[in-house]
Short mmCIF file of C-alpha atoms and ligand atoms in Angstrom, two decimals:
data_model
loop_
_atom_site.label_atom_id
_atom_site.label_comp_id
_atom_site.label_asym_id
_atom_site.label_seq_id
_atom_site.Cartn_x
_atom_site.Cartn_y
_atom_site.Cartn_z
CA MET A 10 0.00 -0.04 0.01
CA SER A 11 1.46 3.38 -0.91
CA GLY A 12 0.37 6.95 -1.45
CA ASN A 13 0.35 10.20 0.32
CA TYR A 14 -2.97 11.75 0.73
CA ARG A 15 -2.16 14.17 3.49
CA ILE A 16 -3.03 17.78 2.55
CA ILE A 17 0.02 20.01 2.88
CA LYS A 18 -1.36 23.35 1.62
CA HIS A 19 -4.83 24.32 2.10
CA PRO A 20 -6.47 27.81 1.37
CA ILE A 21 -8.30 28.00 4.69
CA ILE A 22 -6.98 25.41 7.25
CA ASP A 23 -3.54 25.37 8.68
CA PHE A 24 -3.24 21.64 9.69
CA ARG A 25 -1.03 21.42 12.76
CA ARG A 26 -0.19 17.73 13.20
CA GLY A 27 0.64 16.29 16.50
CA ARG A 28 3.74 14.18 17.62
CA ARG A 29 4.76 11.43 15.19
CA VAL A 30 3.83 7.94 16.31
CA ILE A 31 4.21 4.50 14.85
CA PHE A 32 1.49 1.83 14.97
CA TYR A 33 1.03 -1.51 13.19
CA TYR A 34 -1.50 -2.42 10.62
CA GLU A 35 -1.61 -6.09 9.48
CA ASP A 36 1.91 -6.18 11.12
CA LYS A 37 3.20 -3.38 9.01
CA ALA A 38 4.61 -0.19 10.63
CA ILE A 39 2.47 2.90 9.89
CA GLU A 40 3.53 6.44 10.52
CA ALA A 41 0.83 8.66 12.00
CA TYR A 42 0.34 11.81 14.05
CA GLU A 43 -1.31 12.13 17.47
CA GLY A 44 -4.77 13.62 17.27
CA GLU A 45 -5.66 11.47 14.11
CA SER A 46 -7.97 8.53 14.09
CA ILE A 47 -6.53 5.22 13.09
CA LEU A 48 -8.62 5.22 9.93
CA ALA A 49 -7.57 8.66 8.89
CA ALA A 50 -3.90 7.68 9.33
CA LEU A 51 -4.44 4.57 7.15
CA TYR A 52 -6.35 6.46 4.56
CA ALA A 53 -3.49 8.96 4.35
CA VAL A 54 -1.06 6.35 3.18
CA GLY A 55 -3.52 4.77 0.65
CA TYR A 56 -5.54 2.13 2.43
CA ARG A 57 -9.16 1.92 1.30
CA VAL A 58 -10.50 -1.41 2.57
CA PHE A 59 -10.80 -1.67 6.36
CA SER A 60 -13.12 -4.62 7.01
CA TYR A 61 -15.37 -7.06 5.32
CA SER A 62 -19.22 -7.75 5.39
CA SER A 63 -20.51 -10.15 7.99
CA ASP A 64 -20.15 -13.09 5.66
CA GLY A 65 -16.55 -12.07 5.07
CA LYS A 66 -16.95 -11.60 1.28
CA ARG A 67 -17.51 -7.99 0.46
CA PRO A 68 -14.84 -5.29 1.26
CA ARG A 69 -15.88 -2.30 3.41
CA GLY A 70 -14.33 1.14 3.24
CA ALA A 71 -14.89 4.33 5.12
CA PHE A 72 -18.42 5.62 5.13
CA CYS A 73 -19.48 7.99 8.00
CA MET A 74 -16.11 8.63 9.70
CA ILE A 75 -17.86 9.48 12.99
CA GLY A 76 -18.63 6.04 14.46
CA LYS A 77 -22.25 5.82 13.34
CA CYS A 78 -22.06 2.97 10.79
CA SER A 79 -20.21 -0.32 10.91
CA SER A 80 -18.07 0.02 7.79
CA CYS A 81 -14.70 0.25 9.65
CA LEU A 82 -15.06 -2.47 12.34
CA SER A 83 -11.51 -3.70 13.03
CA ILE A 84 -9.55 -5.54 15.65
CA VAL A 85 -7.57 -3.18 17.83
CA ASP A 86 -5.16 -4.67 20.29
CA ASP A 87 -7.22 -7.93 20.25
CA VAL A 88 -10.55 -6.11 20.68
CA PRO A 89 -12.83 -6.73 17.69
CA ASN A 90 -15.71 -4.53 16.55
CA THR A 91 -13.65 -1.43 17.19
CA ARG A 92 -14.69 1.59 15.00
CA ILE A 93 -11.34 2.80 13.90
CA CYS A 94 -12.76 6.06 12.54
CA ILE A 95 -13.10 7.34 16.13
CA GLU A 96 -10.21 5.36 17.66
CA PRO A 97 -7.20 7.62 18.17
CA VAL A 98 -3.82 6.52 16.95
CA ARG A 99 -1.26 5.77 19.64
CA GLU A 100 2.22 4.44 19.80
CA GLY A 101 2.55 0.78 19.23
CA VAL A 102 -1.16 -0.15 18.88
CA ARG A 103 -1.71 -3.27 16.71
CA VAL A 104 -4.61 -3.11 14.25
CA TYR A 105 -6.04 -5.80 11.95
CA LYS A 106 -8.79 -5.94 9.42
CA GLN A 107 -11.97 -7.77 10.63
CA ARG A 108 -13.16 -10.35 8.16
CA GLY A 109 -16.84 -10.94 8.92
CA ILE A 110 -18.27 -11.72 12.36
CA ALA A 111 -15.52 -11.72 14.93
CA GLU A 112 -14.49 -14.34 17.51
CA VAL A 113 -15.10 -13.55 21.15
CA PRO A 114 -11.87 -12.10 22.41
CA ARG A 115 -10.54 -14.46 25.13
CA LYS A 116 -7.49 -12.45 25.97
CA THR A 117 -6.89 -8.75 25.53
CA ASN A 118 -4.33 -6.23 26.71
CA TYR A 119 -7.15 -4.09 28.16
CA THR A 120 -7.69 -3.63 31.81
CA PRO A 121 -11.21 -4.41 32.83
CA ALA A 122 -13.46 -1.37 33.12
CA GLU A 123 -13.90 0.06 36.63
CA THR A 124 -17.32 1.04 37.63
CA VAL A 125 -17.64 4.64 38.89
CA GLU A 126 -20.93 6.21 40.10
CA ILE A 127 -21.44 10.03 39.99
CA ASN A 128 -24.35 12.41 40.73
CA THR A 129 -24.77 15.60 38.83
CA ASP A 130 -27.37 18.24 38.03
CA ALA A 131 -27.33 17.76 34.27
CA LEU A 132 -25.97 15.19 31.90
CA ILE A 133 -25.45 16.33 28.33
CA ILE A 134 -24.98 13.59 25.80
CA GLY A 135 -23.15 14.88 22.72
CA GLY A 136 -20.62 17.70 22.52
CA GLY A 137 -21.67 19.26 19.21
CA PRO A 138 -23.23 22.80 18.86
CA ALA A 139 -26.41 22.05 20.92
CA GLY A 140 -24.51 20.13 23.61
CA LEU A 141 -21.73 22.69 23.98
CA GLN A 142 -24.16 25.52 24.13
CA ALA A 143 -26.37 23.77 26.64
CA SER A 144 -23.36 22.93 28.87
CA LEU A 145 -22.14 26.48 28.99
CA VAL A 146 -25.57 27.87 29.79
CA LEU A 147 -26.15 25.46 32.67
CA ALA A 148 -22.58 26.01 33.99
CA ASP A 149 -23.14 29.78 33.92
CA LEU A 150 -26.21 29.30 36.11
CA GLY A 151 -24.03 27.47 38.66
CA LEU A 152 -25.24 24.01 37.96
CA ASP A 153 -23.03 20.91 37.86
CA VAL A 154 -22.72 19.40 34.42
CA VAL A 155 -21.41 16.16 33.00
CA LEU A 156 -20.77 16.29 29.27
CA VAL A 157 -20.09 13.03 27.41
CA ASP A 158 -19.17 12.53 23.74
CA ASP A 159 -18.12 9.26 21.85
CA HIS A 160 -15.49 11.17 19.81
CA PHE A 161 -12.09 11.90 21.23
CA ARG A 162 -12.60 15.67 20.75
CA LEU A 163 -15.52 18.04 21.32
CA GLY A 164 -17.27 19.96 18.60
CA GLY A 165 -19.41 17.48 16.83
CA GLN A 166 -19.80 18.26 13.18
CA LEU A 167 -18.73 21.86 13.58
CA ILE A 168 -15.14 20.56 13.47
CA LYS A 169 -15.37 19.81 9.80
CA GLN A 170 -17.12 22.97 8.64
CA THR A 171 -14.78 25.40 6.95
CA HIS A 172 -17.35 27.84 5.60
CA ARG A 173 -18.52 30.96 7.50
CA PHE A 174 -21.89 30.46 9.12
CA PHE A 175 -24.75 32.62 7.95
CA GLY A 176 -27.15 34.31 10.18
CA ASP A 177 -27.16 36.35 13.23
CA LYS A 178 -23.86 37.30 14.89
CA LYS A 179 -25.17 36.31 18.32
CA PHE A 180 -25.40 32.75 16.96
CA TYR A 181 -21.92 32.78 15.51
CA GLY A 182 -22.90 34.21 12.14
CA GLY A 183 -19.78 35.13 10.12
CA ILE A 184 -17.50 32.52 11.93
CA ARG A 185 -16.15 29.36 10.40
CA GLY A 186 -17.54 26.12 11.96
CA TYR A 187 -14.25 24.73 13.13
CA ASN A 188 -13.40 28.13 14.79
CA ILE A 189 -16.74 27.93 16.64
CA ALA A 190 -15.90 24.42 17.83
CA GLU A 191 -12.48 25.47 19.07
CA LYS A 192 -13.87 28.54 20.89
CA LEU A 193 -16.75 26.68 22.64
CA SER A 194 -14.69 23.61 23.49
CA LYS A 195 -12.12 25.89 25.15
CA LEU A 196 -14.81 27.64 27.22
CA VAL A 197 -16.26 24.29 28.28
CA LYS A 198 -12.87 22.97 29.35
CA GLU A 199 -12.29 26.13 31.37
CA LYS A 200 -15.37 25.67 33.44
CA LYS A 201 -14.75 23.99 36.69
CA ASN A 202 -18.33 22.76 36.93
CA ILE A 203 -18.40 21.03 33.61
CA HIS A 204 -16.87 17.49 33.69
CA VAL A 205 -16.02 16.35 30.21
CA TYR A 206 -15.75 12.70 29.15
CA THR A 207 -14.60 12.01 25.61
CA ARG A 208 -14.56 8.62 23.96
CA ALA A 209 -17.60 8.11 26.13
CA TYR A 210 -20.67 6.35 24.80
CA ALA A 211 -24.01 6.71 26.64
CA TYR A 212 -25.36 3.17 26.09
CA GLY A 213 -28.67 3.41 27.91
CA LEU A 214 -31.06 4.80 30.57
CA PHE A 215 -31.67 2.44 33.53
CA ARG A 216 -34.02 2.51 36.46
CA ASN A 217 -33.74 5.21 39.02
CA ASN A 218 -32.60 7.65 36.27
CA ILE A 219 -29.11 6.19 35.94
CA VAL A 220 -27.40 6.52 32.55
CA GLY A 221 -24.70 4.04 31.70
CA VAL A 222 -21.70 5.55 29.87
CA ALA A 223 -18.82 3.38 28.54
CA VAL A 224 -15.67 5.50 28.65
CA ARG A 225 -12.88 3.95 26.54
CA GLY A 226 -9.19 4.64 27.01
CA ASP A 227 -6.19 3.06 28.86
CA LYS A 228 -8.24 2.99 32.01
CA PRO A 229 -11.73 2.19 30.84
CA VAL A 230 -14.59 3.12 33.05
CA ASN A 231 -18.22 2.04 33.25
CA LEU A 232 -19.64 5.40 34.36
CA LEU A 233 -23.01 5.28 36.05
CA VAL A 234 -24.24 8.85 35.99
CA LYS A 235 -27.28 9.84 38.13
CA PRO A 236 -28.39 13.23 36.79
CA LYS A 237 -31.42 15.28 37.74
CA ILE A 238 -32.00 16.18 34.13
CA ILE A 239 -30.66 14.91 30.75
CA ILE A 240 -30.17 16.85 27.55
CA GLY A 241 -29.68 14.63 24.56
CA SER A 242 -27.85 16.26 21.61
CA THR A 243 -26.66 13.13 19.88
CA GLY A 244 -26.69 14.62 16.40
CA ALA A 245 -27.43 12.74 13.09
CA CYS A 246 -26.29 9.85 10.91
CA GLU A 247 -25.83 10.02 7.18
CA LYS A 248 -28.27 8.15 4.84
CA THR A 249 -27.43 6.00 1.97
CA ILE A 250 -29.41 4.98 -1.23
CA PHE A 251 -29.84 1.83 -3.17
CA PHE A 252 -27.89 1.10 -6.36
CA GLU A 253 -25.63 -1.67 -7.69
CA ASN A 254 -22.50 -2.04 -5.62
CA ASN A 255 -23.41 0.79 -3.18
CA ASP A 256 -21.11 -0.74 -0.57
CA LEU A 257 -17.88 -0.51 -2.57
CA PRO A 258 -15.02 1.16 -0.71
CA GLY A 259 -14.87 4.66 -2.17
CA ILE A 260 -18.57 5.24 -1.69
CA MET A 261 -18.75 7.59 1.28
CA GLY A 262 -21.10 9.93 3.06
CA ALA A 263 -20.38 13.58 2.08
CA GLY A 264 -19.89 14.27 5.85
CA GLY A 265 -17.43 11.39 6.09
CA ALA A 266 -15.28 13.05 3.34
CA GLN A 267 -15.55 16.39 5.12
CA THR A 268 -14.18 14.76 8.33
CA LEU A 269 -11.24 13.30 6.36
CA MET A 270 -10.31 16.55 4.63
CA ASN A 271 -11.16 19.28 7.14
CA GLU A 272 -10.54 17.49 10.55
CA TYR A 273 -7.62 15.30 9.67
CA GLY A 274 -6.20 17.01 6.60
CA VAL A 275 -6.46 13.86 4.46
CA ARG A 276 -7.59 13.95 0.79
CA PRO A 277 -10.46 11.49 0.41
CA GLY A 278 -9.65 10.67 -3.20
CA ASP A 279 -8.50 12.02 -6.56
CA ARG A 280 -11.72 12.32 -8.70
CA ALA A 281 -15.10 12.62 -7.07
CA LEU A 282 -18.80 12.44 -8.18
CA ILE A 283 -21.41 13.95 -5.73
CA ILE A 284 -24.92 12.61 -5.50
CA GLY A 285 -27.36 15.25 -4.17
CA SER A 286 -27.36 19.04 -4.54
CA GLY A 287 -28.62 19.98 -1.06
CA ASN A 288 -26.35 22.28 1.01
CA VAL A 289 -24.12 19.45 2.03
CA GLY A 290 -23.58 18.35 -1.50
CA LEU A 291 -22.84 21.84 -2.65
CA ILE A 292 -20.51 22.74 0.17
CA VAL A 293 -18.59 19.46 0.07
CA SER A 294 -18.02 20.10 -3.71
CA TYR A 295 -16.09 23.23 -3.16
CA GLN A 296 -14.34 21.88 -0.13
CA LEU A 297 -13.04 19.04 -2.26
CA LEU A 298 -11.61 21.46 -4.73
CA GLN A 299 -9.84 23.26 -1.87
CA ALA A 300 -8.38 19.93 -0.82
CA GLY A 301 -7.11 19.22 -4.37
CA VAL A 302 -9.84 16.68 -5.54
CA LYS A 303 -11.24 17.00 -9.03
CA VAL A 304 -15.09 17.03 -8.90
CA VAL A 305 -16.53 15.56 -12.08
CA GLY A 306 -20.08 16.64 -11.38
CA ILE A 307 -23.12 16.73 -9.09
CA ALA A 308 -26.07 14.44 -9.91
CA GLU A 309 -29.47 15.60 -8.63
CA ILE A 310 -32.55 13.47 -9.02
CA LEU A 311 -34.94 16.48 -8.80
CA PRO A 312 -35.26 19.12 -11.59
CA HIS A 313 -33.94 21.85 -9.23
CA ILE A 314 -31.00 22.35 -6.97
CA GLY A 315 -31.81 21.55 -3.36
CA GLY A 316 -29.35 23.86 -1.50
CA TRP A 317 -29.23 27.50 -0.92
CA PHE A 318 -28.59 29.87 -3.81
CA VAL A 319 -25.35 31.25 -2.34
CA HIS A 320 -23.73 27.79 -2.32
CA ALA A 321 -25.04 26.86 -5.69
CA ALA A 322 -23.79 30.13 -7.24
CA LYS A 323 -20.29 29.39 -5.81
CA VAL A 324 -20.29 25.88 -7.29
CA ARG A 325 -21.27 27.12 -10.70
CA ARG A 326 -18.58 29.80 -10.65
CA LEU A 327 -16.03 27.04 -9.99
CA GLY A 328 -17.21 25.28 -13.12
CA ILE A 329 -18.56 21.98 -11.53
CA PRO A 330 -21.29 20.55 -13.81
CA PHE A 331 -24.76 19.80 -12.52
CA TYR A 332 -26.60 16.75 -13.88
CA MET A 333 -30.24 17.48 -13.05
CA ARG A 334 -32.83 14.60 -13.08
CA HIS A 335 -30.05 12.13 -12.77
CA THR A 336 -29.24 9.56 -10.11
CA ILE A 337 -26.46 7.02 -9.53
CA THR A 338 -27.33 3.61 -10.97
CA LYS A 339 -24.05 1.61 -10.56
CA ALA A 340 -20.62 1.73 -8.94
CA ILE A 341 -17.96 -0.23 -10.89
CA GLY A 342 -14.81 -1.69 -9.46
CA SER A 343 -13.61 -4.89 -7.85
CA ASN A 344 -12.19 -3.93 -4.47
CA ARG A 345 -12.83 -0.19 -4.67
CA VAL A 346 -14.73 2.35 -6.88
CA GLU A 347 -13.08 2.76 -10.29
CA LYS A 348 -16.05 4.11 -12.20
CA ALA A 349 -19.65 5.29 -11.50
CA GLU A 350 -22.58 5.35 -13.77
CA ILE A 351 -25.48 7.83 -13.50
CA SER A 352 -28.70 7.76 -15.50
CA MET A 353 -31.43 10.30 -16.24
CA VAL A 354 -34.72 9.54 -14.47
CA ASN A 355 -38.39 9.76 -15.66
CA ASP A 356 -41.27 11.34 -13.82
CA LYS A 357 -41.50 8.35 -11.51
CA PHE A 358 -37.75 8.72 -10.74
CA GLU A 359 -36.95 5.50 -12.65
CA PRO A 360 -33.71 5.36 -14.65
CA ILE A 361 -34.21 5.81 -18.32
CA PRO A 362 -32.42 3.00 -20.24
CA GLY A 363 -29.89 4.38 -22.79
CA SER A 364 -29.34 7.57 -20.79
CA GLU A 365 -26.29 6.29 -18.77
CA LYS A 366 -23.22 8.33 -18.37
CA VAL A 367 -20.00 6.73 -16.85
CA PHE A 368 -17.30 8.65 -15.00
CA ASP A 369 -13.80 7.55 -14.11
CA VAL A 370 -13.82 8.32 -10.37
CA ASP A 371 -12.38 6.80 -7.19
CA LEU A 372 -14.82 8.64 -4.93
CA VAL A 373 -18.68 8.77 -4.88
CA LEU A 374 -20.03 11.01 -2.22
CA LEU A 375 -23.61 10.53 -1.07
CA ALA A 376 -25.16 13.81 -0.03
CA VAL A 377 -28.66 12.37 0.29
CA GLY A 378 -29.66 13.60 3.62
CA LEU A 379 -29.30 12.86 7.34
CA GLN A 380 -31.45 11.24 9.88
CA PRO A 381 -31.72 12.00 13.63
CA ASN A 382 -29.58 9.76 15.86
CA TYR A 383 -32.54 8.73 18.00
CA ALA A 384 -31.34 5.48 19.60
CA PHE A 385 -30.88 6.77 23.13
CA TYR A 386 -34.37 8.39 23.28
CA SER A 387 -35.97 5.32 21.74
CA GLN A 388 -34.34 3.08 24.37
CA ALA A 389 -35.33 5.50 27.17
CA GLY A 390 -38.98 5.15 26.14
CA ALA A 391 -39.55 8.57 24.50
CA VAL A 392 -42.48 8.69 21.99
CA LEU A 393 -41.08 9.19 18.51
CA LYS A 394 -42.81 10.22 15.29
CA TYR A 395 -41.81 9.63 11.75
CA VAL A 396 -41.51 12.99 9.97
CA PRO A 397 -39.93 13.05 6.47
CA GLU A 398 -39.14 16.76 6.74
CA LEU A 399 -37.00 16.07 9.77
CA GLY A 400 -35.13 13.13 8.13
CA GLY A 401 -36.91 10.28 9.88
CA LEU A 402 -37.93 9.40 13.46
CA ALA A 403 -37.76 12.28 15.92
CA PRO A 404 -38.97 12.49 19.58
CA ILE A 405 -42.16 14.36 20.36
CA ARG A 406 -41.36 17.40 22.59
CA THR A 407 -42.80 20.59 24.06
CA LYS A 408 -41.59 23.85 22.76
CA TYR A 409 -39.21 23.83 25.75
CA MET A 410 -37.62 20.74 24.21
CA GLU A 411 -38.73 18.27 26.92
CA THR A 412 -39.64 14.85 25.60
CA SER A 413 -42.29 12.50 26.79
CA VAL A 414 -39.80 11.05 29.22
CA GLU A 415 -39.95 13.59 32.04
CA ASN A 416 -36.61 15.47 32.60
CA LEU A 417 -35.20 14.13 29.27
CA TYR A 418 -34.72 17.08 26.91
CA ILE A 419 -33.47 17.14 23.35
CA ALA A 420 -31.79 19.64 21.11
CA GLY A 421 -30.00 19.87 17.73
CA ASP A 422 -30.17 17.54 14.83
CA ALA A 423 -31.17 14.64 17.14
CA SER A 424 -34.45 16.54 17.48
CA GLY A 425 -34.98 16.57 13.77
CA ILE A 426 -32.50 17.63 11.00
CA GLU A 427 -32.16 21.38 10.66
CA GLU A 428 -28.91 23.28 10.80
CA ALA A 429 -26.33 24.65 13.23
CA THR A 430 -27.97 27.96 14.14
CA THR A 431 -31.11 26.21 15.37
CA ALA A 432 -28.93 23.61 17.16
CA PHE A 433 -27.40 26.50 19.22
CA ILE A 434 -30.77 27.97 19.98
CA GLU A 435 -32.44 24.67 20.87
CA GLY A 436 -29.49 23.78 23.08
CA GLU A 437 -29.95 27.03 24.98
CA ILE A 438 -33.78 26.70 25.23
CA ALA A 439 -33.35 23.13 26.55
CA ALA A 440 -30.70 24.25 29.13
CA LEU A 441 -32.84 27.21 30.34
CA SER A 442 -35.94 25.03 30.54
CA ALA A 443 -33.99 22.34 32.42
CA ALA A 444 -32.58 24.96 34.81
CA ILE A 445 -36.14 26.24 35.53
CA LYS A 446 -37.25 22.72 36.22
CA LEU A 447 -34.21 22.40 38.66
CA GLY A 448 -35.45 25.43 40.59
CA VAL A 449 -33.29 28.11 39.19
CA ASP A 450 -36.23 30.28 38.76
CA LYS A 451 -35.00 33.74 37.95
CA GLU A 452 -37.14 36.21 35.92
CA SER A 453 -34.11 36.79 33.68
CA ILE A 454 -34.04 33.10 32.65
CA ARG A 455 -37.67 32.99 31.71
CA LYS A 456 -37.24 36.32 29.78
CA ARG A 457 -34.28 34.97 27.89
CA ARG A 458 -36.13 31.85 27.04
CA ASP A 459 -39.20 33.67 25.76
CA GLU A 460 -36.92 35.79 23.58
CA LEU A 461 -35.22 32.81 22.10
CA LEU A 462 -38.57 31.03 21.41
CA ASP A 463 -39.84 34.20 19.76
CA TYR A 464 -36.86 34.59 17.59
CA LEU A 465 -36.71 30.90 16.61
CA TRP A 466 -40.38 30.50 15.68
CA ASN A 467 -41.44 34.07 14.64
CA GLU A 468 -38.31 35.18 12.85
CA TYR A 469 -35.59 32.63 11.99
CA ARG A 470 -37.85 29.75 11.02
CA LEU A 471 -40.04 32.01 8.86
CA SER A 472 -37.30 32.24 6.24
CA PRO A 473 -38.29 30.34 3.12
CA VAL A 474 -34.89 28.36 3.17
CA VAL A 475 -35.88 26.60 6.42
CA SER A 476 -39.62 26.32 5.83
CA ARG A 477 -39.38 22.54 5.37
CA ALA A 478 -37.74 22.02 8.69
CA ARG A 479 -40.18 24.45 10.35
CA ALA A 480 -43.08 22.31 8.94
CA GLY A 481 -41.38 19.19 10.36
CA LYS A 482 -40.72 20.77 13.80
CA LEU A 483 -44.35 21.83 14.08
CA LYS A 484 -45.43 18.21 13.59
CA VAL A 485 -43.41 16.96 16.65
CA THR A 486 -44.02 19.99 18.97
CA VAL A 487 -46.95 19.65 21.34
CA SER A 488 -48.31 21.82 24.19
CA GLU A 489 -47.45 20.93 27.84
CA GLU A 490 -51.06 19.76 28.36
CA GLU A 491 -50.85 17.45 25.42
CA MET A 492 -47.50 16.13 26.63
CA GLU A 493 -49.14 15.29 30.05
CA LYS A 494 -51.79 13.31 28.12
CA ILE A 495 -49.10 11.55 26.06
CA ARG A 496 -47.43 10.53 29.37
CA ARG A 497 -50.70 9.22 30.64
CA GLY A 498 -51.38 7.38 27.33
CA GLU A 499 -54.51 9.47 26.72
CA TYR A 500 -53.41 11.39 23.65
CA ASP A 501 -54.03 10.04 20.12
CA GLY A 502 -53.23 13.14 18.13
CA ILE A 503 -49.63 12.02 17.19
S1 FES B 262 -18.29 3.73 11.93
FE1 FES B 262 -16.34 4.10 11.10
S2 FES B 262 -16.77 4.66 9.01
FE2 FES B 262 -18.74 4.54 9.97
#
């Protein structure tokens, strides 16, 4: 395996790489830098296949890059089913491809997890925009906060956003996403009453309001958190679509490619085809060019571009062709993508025979939408509703962001796909509401919450560019009286 996919010069990001370390992949020494995930380090030197399907026959590449799929399951220091896209590199670690269902590990180098119990006012699950904002608001009100995130750094998907955010300056308008992540993460770490656990996965809610959190690392901990309130800000997962060979390595979520390029400074390929012209598809197209990847085109199944005009105009200026009313029909290659075929569709969105176009590419990015990451709320017993405008199943909540499980709040993309500005606002509304529930009942808190609700519903969400999300959020927001009925099982208006 050879190649060098590290981005050396980038027009926006100055990649500051950490200390050089050596680890072993299939017994071969690999050079990497502290702060990278194992997968990013392998990708940088040319690896594209990281595991195999459960029957051991089909190769699997990188897809989501944030630990949300199972494309990269590997054996790390004897431990199978390790997602190497969120496993940090470290000196001497030994990594092997996982070929199908793994054997139970009988012997590992890991010390058994110690069980630690802690009490806190608020547990925040997820350190993206909503979770960071909620943590800071609660900490400023003098409450004790535990913040857990399954990645090894805070910031969520802000980390990979290099464009300047639109909107109001008070919600970080005009600042690049990764700069917002840095700023908020620093503020969080400075707060004595916010206890941060990274590489920490909240695996479920148990009786007596205890949340189990598996904290990975050299000294693993089974953290049993007993919070008075919980705010879930678990983000979203990327969707895929059906077509021939849609699992070939080289087919990746657009967000996965952003993580590689913008978080780790690794070029995800040489020639890319984008499927979907929503904001993510448009933004990733020009980010690929910044990273030195040739973009052969954007295929969009609808007759119109899905994303905002400002992004589409930029893509057009850069000369990237759009293929409207086209979808991907086939990926071609034996062990990785070598070509991709798109076809024009008819009014029923069926491919029209004879309209195929084939491109030489090693990368196909699927920008076909996100779905809320609802697993925790579902396990906790929250009532969910399927809302296409929000990307899938989303918890029913009051306007104060409390779900049908009392004292379990929700904010950000986990509450239905929208965008970062609303994640900040929802995070703050959830935190203020939780604080009021905990007895921090100052007039100024209620006033601030009312102002935020008014801005969110009567100003920000009235913009035509977010009208679809607004319609979706209306479908899952109920009054407090209706929520009481839902909790008693007496409400059938869902
Ligand atoms: S879990 Fe690693 S690529 Fe999705």
